[in-house]
XYZ file of C-alpha atoms in Angstrom:
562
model
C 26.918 0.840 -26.841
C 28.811 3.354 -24.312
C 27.847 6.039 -26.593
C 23.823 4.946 -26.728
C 24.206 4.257 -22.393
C 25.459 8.143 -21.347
C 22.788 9.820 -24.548
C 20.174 7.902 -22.449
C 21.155 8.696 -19.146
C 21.567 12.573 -20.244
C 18.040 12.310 -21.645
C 16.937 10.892 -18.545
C 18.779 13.408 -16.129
C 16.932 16.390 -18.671
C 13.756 14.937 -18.219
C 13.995 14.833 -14.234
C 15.444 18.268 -13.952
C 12.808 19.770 -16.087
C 10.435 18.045 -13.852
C 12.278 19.215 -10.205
C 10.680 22.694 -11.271
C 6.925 22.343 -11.549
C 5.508 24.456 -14.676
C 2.609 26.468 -13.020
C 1.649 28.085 -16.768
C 1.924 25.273 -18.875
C -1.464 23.494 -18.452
C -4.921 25.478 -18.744
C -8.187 24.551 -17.946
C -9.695 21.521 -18.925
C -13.312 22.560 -19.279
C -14.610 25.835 -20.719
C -16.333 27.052 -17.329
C -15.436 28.373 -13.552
C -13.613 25.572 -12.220
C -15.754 23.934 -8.928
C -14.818 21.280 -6.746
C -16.677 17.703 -6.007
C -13.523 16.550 -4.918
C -10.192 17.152 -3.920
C -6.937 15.885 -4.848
C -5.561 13.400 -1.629
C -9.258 13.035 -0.305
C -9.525 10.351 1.656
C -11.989 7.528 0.221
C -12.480 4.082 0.446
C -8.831 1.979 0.452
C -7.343 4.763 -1.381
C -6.379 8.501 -2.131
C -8.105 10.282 -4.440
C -5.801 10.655 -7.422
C -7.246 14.013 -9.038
C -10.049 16.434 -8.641
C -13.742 15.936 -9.370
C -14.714 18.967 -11.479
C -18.069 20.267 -11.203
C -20.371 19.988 -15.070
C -22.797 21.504 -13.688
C -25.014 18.688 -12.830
C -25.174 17.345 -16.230
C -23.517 15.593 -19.188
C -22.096 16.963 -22.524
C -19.801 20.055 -21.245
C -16.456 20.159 -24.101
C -13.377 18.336 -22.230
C -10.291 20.292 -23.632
C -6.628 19.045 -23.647
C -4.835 20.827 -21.005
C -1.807 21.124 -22.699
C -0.255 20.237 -25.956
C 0.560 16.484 -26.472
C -0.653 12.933 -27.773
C -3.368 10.786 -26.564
C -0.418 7.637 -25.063
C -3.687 5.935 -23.629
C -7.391 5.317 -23.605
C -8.835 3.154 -21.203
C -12.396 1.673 -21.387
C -13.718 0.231 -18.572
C -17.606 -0.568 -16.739
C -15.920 0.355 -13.273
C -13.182 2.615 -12.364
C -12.925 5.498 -14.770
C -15.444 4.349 -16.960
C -14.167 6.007 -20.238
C -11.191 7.087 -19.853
C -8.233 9.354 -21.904
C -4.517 9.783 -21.148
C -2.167 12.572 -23.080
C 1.199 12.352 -23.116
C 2.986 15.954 -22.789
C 6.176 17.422 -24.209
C 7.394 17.773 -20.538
C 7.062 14.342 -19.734
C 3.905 15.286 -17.729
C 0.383 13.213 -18.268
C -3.093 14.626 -17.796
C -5.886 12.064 -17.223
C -9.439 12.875 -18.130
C -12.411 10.479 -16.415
C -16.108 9.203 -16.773
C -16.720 10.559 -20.308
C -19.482 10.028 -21.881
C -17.835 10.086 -25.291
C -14.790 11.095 -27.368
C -14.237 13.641 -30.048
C -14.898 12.758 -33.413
C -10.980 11.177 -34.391
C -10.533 9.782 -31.190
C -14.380 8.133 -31.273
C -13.704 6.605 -34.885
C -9.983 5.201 -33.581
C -11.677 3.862 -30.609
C -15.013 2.427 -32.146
C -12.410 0.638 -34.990
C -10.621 -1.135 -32.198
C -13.902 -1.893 -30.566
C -15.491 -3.733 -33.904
C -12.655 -5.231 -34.395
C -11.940 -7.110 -31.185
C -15.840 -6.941 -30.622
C -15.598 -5.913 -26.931
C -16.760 -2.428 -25.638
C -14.159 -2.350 -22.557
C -10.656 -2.438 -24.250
C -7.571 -0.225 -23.456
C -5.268 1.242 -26.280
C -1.751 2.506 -26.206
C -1.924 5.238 -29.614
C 1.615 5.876 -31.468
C 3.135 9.449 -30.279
C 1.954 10.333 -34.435
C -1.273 9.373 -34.240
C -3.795 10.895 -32.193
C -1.759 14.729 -31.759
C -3.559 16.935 -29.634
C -3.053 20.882 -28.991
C -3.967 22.706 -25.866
C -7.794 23.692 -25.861
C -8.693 21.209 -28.147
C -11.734 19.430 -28.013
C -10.922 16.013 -26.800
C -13.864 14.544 -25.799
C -17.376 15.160 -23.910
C -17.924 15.404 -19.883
C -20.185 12.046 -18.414
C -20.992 10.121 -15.832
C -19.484 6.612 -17.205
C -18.007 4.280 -14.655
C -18.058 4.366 -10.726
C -19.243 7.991 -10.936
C -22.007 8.987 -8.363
C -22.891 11.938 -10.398
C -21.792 13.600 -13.424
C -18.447 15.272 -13.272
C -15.225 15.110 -15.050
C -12.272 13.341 -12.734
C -8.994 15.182 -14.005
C -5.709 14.386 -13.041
C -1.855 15.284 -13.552
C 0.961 12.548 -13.866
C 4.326 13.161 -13.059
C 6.910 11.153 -15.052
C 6.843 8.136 -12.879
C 2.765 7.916 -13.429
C 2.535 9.221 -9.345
C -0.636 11.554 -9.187
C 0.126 14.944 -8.036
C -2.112 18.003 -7.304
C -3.505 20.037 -10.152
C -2.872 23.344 -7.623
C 0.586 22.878 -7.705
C 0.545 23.740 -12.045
C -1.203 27.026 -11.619
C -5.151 25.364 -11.544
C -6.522 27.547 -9.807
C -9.688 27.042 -7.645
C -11.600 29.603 -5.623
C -11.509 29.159 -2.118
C -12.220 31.741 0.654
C -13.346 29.455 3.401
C -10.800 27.825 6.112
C -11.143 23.830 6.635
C -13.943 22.166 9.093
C -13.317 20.908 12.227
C -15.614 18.501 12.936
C -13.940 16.401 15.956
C -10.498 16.122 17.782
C -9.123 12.540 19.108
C -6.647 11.399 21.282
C -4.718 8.006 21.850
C -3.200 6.960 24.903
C -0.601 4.476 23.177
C 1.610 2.997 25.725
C 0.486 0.310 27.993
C 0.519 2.622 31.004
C -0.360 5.948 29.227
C -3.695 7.952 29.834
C -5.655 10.561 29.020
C -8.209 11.908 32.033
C -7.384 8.511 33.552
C -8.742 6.746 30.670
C -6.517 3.953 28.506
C -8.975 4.366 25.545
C -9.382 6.189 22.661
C -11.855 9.386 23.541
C -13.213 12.570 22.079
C -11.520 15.487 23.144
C -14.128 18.914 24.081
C -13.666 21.680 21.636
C -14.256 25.411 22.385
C -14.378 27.702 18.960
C -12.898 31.248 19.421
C -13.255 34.401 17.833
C -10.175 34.642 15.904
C -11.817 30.776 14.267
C -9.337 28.974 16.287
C -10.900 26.142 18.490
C -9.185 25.558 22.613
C -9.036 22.100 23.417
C -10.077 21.567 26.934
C -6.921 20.607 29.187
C -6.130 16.861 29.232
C -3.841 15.549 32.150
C -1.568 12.819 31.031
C 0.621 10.104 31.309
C 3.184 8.155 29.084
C 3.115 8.094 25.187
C -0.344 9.706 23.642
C -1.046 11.235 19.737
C -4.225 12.975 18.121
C -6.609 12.400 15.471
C -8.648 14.845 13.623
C -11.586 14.407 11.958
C -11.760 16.976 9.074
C -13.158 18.715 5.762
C -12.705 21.340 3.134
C -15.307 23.338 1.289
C -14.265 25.615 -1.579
C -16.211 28.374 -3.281
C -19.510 27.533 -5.192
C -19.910 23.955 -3.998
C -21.336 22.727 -0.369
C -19.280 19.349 -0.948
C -17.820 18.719 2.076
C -14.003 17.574 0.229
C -10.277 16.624 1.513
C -7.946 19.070 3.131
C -3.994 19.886 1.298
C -2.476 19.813 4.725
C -1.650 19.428 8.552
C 1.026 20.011 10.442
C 1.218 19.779 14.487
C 3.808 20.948 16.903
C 4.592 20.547 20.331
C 5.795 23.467 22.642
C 6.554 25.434 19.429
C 8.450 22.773 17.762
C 7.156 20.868 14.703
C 6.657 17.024 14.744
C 4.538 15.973 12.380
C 3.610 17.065 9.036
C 0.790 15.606 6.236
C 0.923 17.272 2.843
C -0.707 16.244 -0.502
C 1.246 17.190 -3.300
C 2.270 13.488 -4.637
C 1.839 10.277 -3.565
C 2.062 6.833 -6.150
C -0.609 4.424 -6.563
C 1.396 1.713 -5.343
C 1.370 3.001 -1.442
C -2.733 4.605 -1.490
C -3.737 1.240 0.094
C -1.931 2.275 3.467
C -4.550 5.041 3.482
C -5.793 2.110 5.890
C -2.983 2.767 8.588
C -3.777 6.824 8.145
C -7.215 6.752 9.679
C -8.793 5.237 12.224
C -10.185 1.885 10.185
C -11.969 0.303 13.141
C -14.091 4.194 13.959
C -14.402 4.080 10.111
C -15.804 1.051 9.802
C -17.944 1.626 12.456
C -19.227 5.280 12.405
C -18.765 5.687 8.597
C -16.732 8.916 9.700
C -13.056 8.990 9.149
C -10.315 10.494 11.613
C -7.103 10.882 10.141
C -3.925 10.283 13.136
C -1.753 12.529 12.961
C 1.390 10.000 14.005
C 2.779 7.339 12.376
C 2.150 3.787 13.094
C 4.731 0.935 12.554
C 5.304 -0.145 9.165
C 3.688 2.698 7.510
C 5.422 3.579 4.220
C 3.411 6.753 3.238
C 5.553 9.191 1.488
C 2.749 12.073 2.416
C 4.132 12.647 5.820
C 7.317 15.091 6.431
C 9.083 16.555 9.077
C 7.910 13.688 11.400
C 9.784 13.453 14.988
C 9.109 10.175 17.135
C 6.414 9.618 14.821
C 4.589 12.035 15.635
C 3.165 10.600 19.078
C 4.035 12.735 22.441
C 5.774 11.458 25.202
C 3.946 13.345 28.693
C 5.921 13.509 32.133
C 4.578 13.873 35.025
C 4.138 17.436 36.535
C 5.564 19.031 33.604
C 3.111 21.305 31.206
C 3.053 21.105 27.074
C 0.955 23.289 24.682
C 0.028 20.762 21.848
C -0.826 22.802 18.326
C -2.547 21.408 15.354
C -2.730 23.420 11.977
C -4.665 22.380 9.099
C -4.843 24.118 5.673
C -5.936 24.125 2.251
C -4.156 24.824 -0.639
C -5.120 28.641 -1.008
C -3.602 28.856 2.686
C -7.014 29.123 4.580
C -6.075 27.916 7.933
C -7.707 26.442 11.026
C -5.862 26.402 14.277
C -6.777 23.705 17.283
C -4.361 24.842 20.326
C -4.428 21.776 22.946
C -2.933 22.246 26.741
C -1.468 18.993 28.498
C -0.540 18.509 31.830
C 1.786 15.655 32.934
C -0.160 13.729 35.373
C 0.001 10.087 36.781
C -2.864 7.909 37.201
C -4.629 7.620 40.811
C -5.587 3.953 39.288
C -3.969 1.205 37.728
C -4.425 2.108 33.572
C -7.099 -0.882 31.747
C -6.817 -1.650 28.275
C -9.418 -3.100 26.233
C -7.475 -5.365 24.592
C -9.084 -8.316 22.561
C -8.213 -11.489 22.783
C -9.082 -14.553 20.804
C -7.746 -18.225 19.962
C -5.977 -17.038 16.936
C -3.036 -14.680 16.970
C -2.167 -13.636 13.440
C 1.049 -11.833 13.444
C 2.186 -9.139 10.834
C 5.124 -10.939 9.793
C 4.483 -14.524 9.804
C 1.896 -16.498 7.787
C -1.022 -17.818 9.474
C -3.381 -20.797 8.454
C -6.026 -22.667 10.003
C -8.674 -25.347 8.920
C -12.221 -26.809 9.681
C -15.650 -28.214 8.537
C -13.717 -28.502 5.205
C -12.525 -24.512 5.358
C -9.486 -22.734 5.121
C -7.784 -19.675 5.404
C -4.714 -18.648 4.202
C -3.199 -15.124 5.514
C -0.045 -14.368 3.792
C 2.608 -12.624 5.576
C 2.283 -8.749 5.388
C -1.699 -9.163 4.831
C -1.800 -7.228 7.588
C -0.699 -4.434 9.611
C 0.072 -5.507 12.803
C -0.492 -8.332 15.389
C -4.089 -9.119 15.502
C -6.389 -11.237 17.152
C -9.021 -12.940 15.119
C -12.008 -13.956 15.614
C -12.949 -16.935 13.793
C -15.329 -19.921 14.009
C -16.861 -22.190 11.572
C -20.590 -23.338 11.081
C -21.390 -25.978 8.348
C -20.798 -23.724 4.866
C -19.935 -20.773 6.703
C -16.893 -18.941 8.271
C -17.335 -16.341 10.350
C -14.043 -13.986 10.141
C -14.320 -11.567 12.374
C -16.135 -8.322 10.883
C -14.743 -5.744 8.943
C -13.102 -3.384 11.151
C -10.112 -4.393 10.853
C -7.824 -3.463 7.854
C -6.232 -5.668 5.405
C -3.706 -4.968 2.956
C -3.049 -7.733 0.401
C -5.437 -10.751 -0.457
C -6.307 -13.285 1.817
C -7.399 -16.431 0.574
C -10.454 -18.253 1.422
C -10.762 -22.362 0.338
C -13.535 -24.939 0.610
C -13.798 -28.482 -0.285
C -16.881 -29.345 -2.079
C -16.717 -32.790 -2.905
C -19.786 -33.469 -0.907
C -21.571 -31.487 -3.588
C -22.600 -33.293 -6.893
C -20.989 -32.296 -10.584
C -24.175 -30.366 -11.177
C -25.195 -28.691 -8.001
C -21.470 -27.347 -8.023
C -21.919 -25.473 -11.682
C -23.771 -23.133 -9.916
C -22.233 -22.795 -6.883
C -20.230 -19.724 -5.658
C -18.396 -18.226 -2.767
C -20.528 -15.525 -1.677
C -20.063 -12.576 1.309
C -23.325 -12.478 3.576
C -23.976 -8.851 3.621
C -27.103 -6.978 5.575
C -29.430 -9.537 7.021
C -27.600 -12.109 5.844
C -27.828 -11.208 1.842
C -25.120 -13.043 -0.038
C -22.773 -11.118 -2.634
C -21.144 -12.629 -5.016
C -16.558 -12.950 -4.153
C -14.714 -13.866 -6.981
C -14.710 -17.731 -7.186
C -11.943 -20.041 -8.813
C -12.953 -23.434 -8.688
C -10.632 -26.918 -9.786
C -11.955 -29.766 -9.073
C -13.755 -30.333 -5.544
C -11.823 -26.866 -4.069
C -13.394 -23.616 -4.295
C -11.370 -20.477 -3.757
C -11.566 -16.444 -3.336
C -9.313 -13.927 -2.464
C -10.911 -11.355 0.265
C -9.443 -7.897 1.245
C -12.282 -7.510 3.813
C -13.172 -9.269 6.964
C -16.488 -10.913 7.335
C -19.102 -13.967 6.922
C -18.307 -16.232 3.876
C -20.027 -19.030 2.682
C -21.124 -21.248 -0.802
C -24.354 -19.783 -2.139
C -25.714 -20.977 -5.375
C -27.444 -19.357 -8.249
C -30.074 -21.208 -10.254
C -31.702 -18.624 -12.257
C -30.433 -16.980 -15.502
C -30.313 -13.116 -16.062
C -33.056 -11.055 -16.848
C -32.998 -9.275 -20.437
C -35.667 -6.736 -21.145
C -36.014 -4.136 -23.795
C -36.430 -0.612 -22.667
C -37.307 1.950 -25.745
C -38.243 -0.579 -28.555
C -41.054 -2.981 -28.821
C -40.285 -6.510 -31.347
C -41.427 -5.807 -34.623
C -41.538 -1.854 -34.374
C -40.202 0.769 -36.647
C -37.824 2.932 -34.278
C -36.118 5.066 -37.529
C -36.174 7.914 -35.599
C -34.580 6.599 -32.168
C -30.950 7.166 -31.680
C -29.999 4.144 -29.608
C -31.759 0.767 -28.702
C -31.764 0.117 -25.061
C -31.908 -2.977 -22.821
C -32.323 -3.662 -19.536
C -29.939 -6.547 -17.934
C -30.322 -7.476 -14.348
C -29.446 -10.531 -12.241
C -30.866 -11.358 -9.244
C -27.451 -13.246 -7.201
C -24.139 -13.464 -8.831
C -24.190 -11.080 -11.307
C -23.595 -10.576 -14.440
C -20.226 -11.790 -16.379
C -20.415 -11.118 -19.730
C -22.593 -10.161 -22.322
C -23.090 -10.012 -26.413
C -25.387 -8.498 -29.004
C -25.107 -8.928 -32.529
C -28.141 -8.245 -35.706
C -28.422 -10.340 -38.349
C -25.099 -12.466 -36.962
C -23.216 -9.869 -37.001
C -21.444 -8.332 -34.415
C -23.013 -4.755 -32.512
C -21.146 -2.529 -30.523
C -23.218 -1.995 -26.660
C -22.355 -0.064 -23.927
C -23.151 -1.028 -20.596
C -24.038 0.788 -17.816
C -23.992 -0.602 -14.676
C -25.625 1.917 -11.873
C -29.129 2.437 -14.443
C -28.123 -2.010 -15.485
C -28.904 -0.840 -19.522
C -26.769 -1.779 -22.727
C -27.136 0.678 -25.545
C -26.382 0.541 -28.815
C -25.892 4.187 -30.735
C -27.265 3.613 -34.425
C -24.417 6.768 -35.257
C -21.933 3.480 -35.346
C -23.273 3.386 -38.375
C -22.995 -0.660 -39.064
C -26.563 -1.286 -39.529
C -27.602 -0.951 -43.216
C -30.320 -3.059 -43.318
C -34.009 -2.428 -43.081
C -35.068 -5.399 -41.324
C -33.080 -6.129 -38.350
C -32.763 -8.947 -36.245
C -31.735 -8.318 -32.275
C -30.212 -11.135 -30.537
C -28.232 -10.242 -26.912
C -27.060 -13.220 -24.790
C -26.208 -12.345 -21.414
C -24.231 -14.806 -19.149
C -24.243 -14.619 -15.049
C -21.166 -15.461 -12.887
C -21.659 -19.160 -12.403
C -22.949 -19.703 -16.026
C -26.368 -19.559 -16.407
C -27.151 -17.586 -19.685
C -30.373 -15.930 -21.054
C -31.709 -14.540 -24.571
C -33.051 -12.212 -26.069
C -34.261 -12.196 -29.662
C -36.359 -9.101 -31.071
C -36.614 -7.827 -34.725
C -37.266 -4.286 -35.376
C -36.983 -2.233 -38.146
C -35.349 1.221 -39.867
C -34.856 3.608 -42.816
């Protein structure tokens, strides 16, 4: 047992040191064309990091996906969301390359996948292939670029794992993108922090003037200052071939010549991109639809991105005394753009004003916070969010209002009402529902025992019961009942529902089971004759579709095929 324990170890030990040194020829390409950029590896997006880079297909479907290095396929994931199709290969150097939103597989993967499929009759399913079954060697064809899942456009989302499944950027293996032109500045921020600190005599948050130079520098105008302060930078990236306006690799800032703060994307794990949230400004984001990344680091903030981080980053001023405050960010070819800001140490002529709001309900970080009316109640759990906050909250017959979504929050928050004024039927179709623009309810995921409704929420807002009377919509797209369609390639229809949404679906001909893809942003389920299960001439259609609160609709059709 000794013996087994140390061989174990040692292989573990081998596998870590071969990853300390990060291959930069081992993977190639994954597609068969000049690699351009939709997006950036670490790009900021909504609640999370972007784990990989959007590559370019040139505005359309169908371009060969090739394994980027020798291996297995260890994983395929097929989902509506997310990834939407998804492959994972396993390689020799205990590295894993992710390909996203295909449209389809090659031919041995398809037939593995489609077998699973039939057999479990479900189109979103995730595998785990044997390390001998689906080999793959580098260049191979392993499946076709798409647009499947929460794509806006057809690309191919490509990323590299390290040994502990952390995302890390495809630059660092020798991926090489062309990129001649330094980052975008597009604004400069700065926070007076402590109670008493200002900026220009000013407690608030406030753009700071820019001045671009010849050189491509920008000059800050001076700021005089008091106390505790830190920046924020709003920021982009372009590379070559592609106006998308993308994330940046990295920042670093220094005071008076002396680093303090440092944000780099190489690596970060999926279990820490949530606290994206404390990196920008989440109140001007949720406001302005703009993000400014600070360039300190607030309490609690676990994100292993920064380095080289003194007092987190913020910058104590003293009166009378001068400081030369320089930000640097970069992308990953080393394009650079330099902001050089001049401070002055200044005290206030006036007492300092905070806008500080304040409300009946003080949740704090650390504790757990409940509260209860009209037959409503919210549960925060401790750690839900990041810091002390004052809520604002009130209650209205069905409806909470809980304060608006500006306001960041980390881990689920649970929502409960008591129905039992509601009868047995009326609360079959009944849901918890967010009231979005002009007061347009969306459906929130809603467990119900008994006369107690419940969802989880990770966004501030107005919740309330809504209820859903009318079943889904089913209507056939390229196929008429009773038609001949030999020569079509797929049967399409259209699904749609018109509240909560739809749950689940199912399609079979002549009782039997069909396979049908569903596509959420165009709402169409297809079905791709090349599955080759339908032998018969005469066919008859029948899809059920079911909505989130139950209500169900079919569709019969026959049609027919040589």
């Amino acid at each position: 047992m000794k013996k087994i324990f140390t061989l174990t170890l040692l292989l573990f030990s081998v596998a870590i040191q071969a990853q300390s040194k990060i291959p930069s020829d081992f993977f190639k390409n994954p597609l068969a064309v000049d690699l351009v950029l939709s997006g950036t590896f670490g790009e900021l997006r909504s609640n999370h990091f972007h784990s990989g880079m959007d590559i370019k297909t040139q505005q359309r479907e169908g371009l060969p996906i090739l394994a980027a290095g020798d291996g297995f396929v260890s994983r395929i994931n097929i989902q509506h969301y997310g990834y939407g199709k998804a492959l994972y290969i396993q390689h020799p150097n205990g590295y894993t390359t992710v390909y996203g939103h295909l449209q389809k597989f090659s031919p041995e993967i398809e037939a593995y996948i489609k077998k699973q499929q039939y057999e479990k009759e479900t189109y979103e399913i995730e595998l785990f292939p044997k390390a001998d079954e689906l080999k793959v060697t580098v260049s191979d064809l392993v499946a076709i670029s798409g647009n499947t899942g929460g794509s806006g456009g057809p690309h191919l989302h490509f990323e590299i794992r390290d040994g502990q499944q952390r995302p890390m950027n495809p630059n660092l293996f020798g991926i090489e993108i062309k990129d001649t032109q330094a980052p975008t500045v597009n604004s400069l921020w700065v926070y007076p922090l402590g109670e008493s600190a200002h900026v220009n005599g000013s407690g608030e948050r406030q753009r700071v003037k820019l001045t671009p130079l010849k050189d491509g520098s920008f000059k800050a105008e001076q700021l005089n200052a008091c106390g505790e302060i830190a920046f924020g930078v709003n920021t982009t990236d372009k590379q070559d071939g592609a106006p998308n306006n993308n994330g940046i690799y990295k920042i670093n800032t220094n005071l008076n010549g002396d680093q303090i703060f440092q944000l780099n994307f190489d690596r970060f794990s999926f279990s820490e991109t949530r606290h994206l949230n404390q990196l920008i400004d989440y109140e001007y984001f949720s406001n302005n639809k703009s993000r400014i990344t600070r360039l300190y680091v607030q309490p609690s903030n676990p994100l292993s991105v920064y380095q080289n981080v003194v007092n987190n980053g913020t910058i104590t001023i003293q009166d009378s005394l001068t400081y030369l405050y320089n930000i640097t960010i970069l992308d990953f070819a080393g394009n650079e753009r330099i902001i050089r800001v001049p401070i002055k140490g200044e005290q206030p002529i006036n007492k300092i004003t905070k806008n500080i709001k304040e409300t009946d309900f003080l949740v704090k970080a650390n504790e757990a916070f409940s509260v209860e009316e009209n037959g409503i109640d919210v549960y925060i759990p401790k750690g839900s969010l990041y810091e002390d906050t004052f809520l604002d909250i009130s209650f209205s017959g069905d409806t909470i209002h809980l304060d608006k979504d500006d306001i960041p929050i980390h881990s689920n928050i649970t929502i409960g009402f008591d129905v039992s004024k509601y009868s047995e039927e009326s609360k079959e179709k009944m849901f918890i529902a967010k009231l979005g623009y002009r007061g347009r309810p969306s459906y929130s995921s809603t467990y119900k025992k008994g006369n107690r409704f419940t969802t989880g929420i990770r966004s501030f807002g107005d919740y309330t019961l809504a209820s859903d009377v009318k079943p889904p919509s089913i209507t056939p797209v390229n196929f008429k009942d009773g038609q001949w369609i030999s020569s079509n390639e797929n049967i399409k229809v259209k699904i749609t529902d018109d509240l909560s949404g739809i749950k689940s679906y199912r399609a079979t001909v002549n009782g039997k089971f069909i396979l049908m893809e569903y596509e959420y942003k165009n709402n169409t389920l297809t079905h791709n004759f090349s599955d080759a299960v339908l032998t018969e001439t005469e066919n008859k259609l029948k899809v059920i579709v079911i909505d989130n609160v139950g209500n169900s609709s079919t569709y019969e059709a026959t049609f027919f095929r040589k």
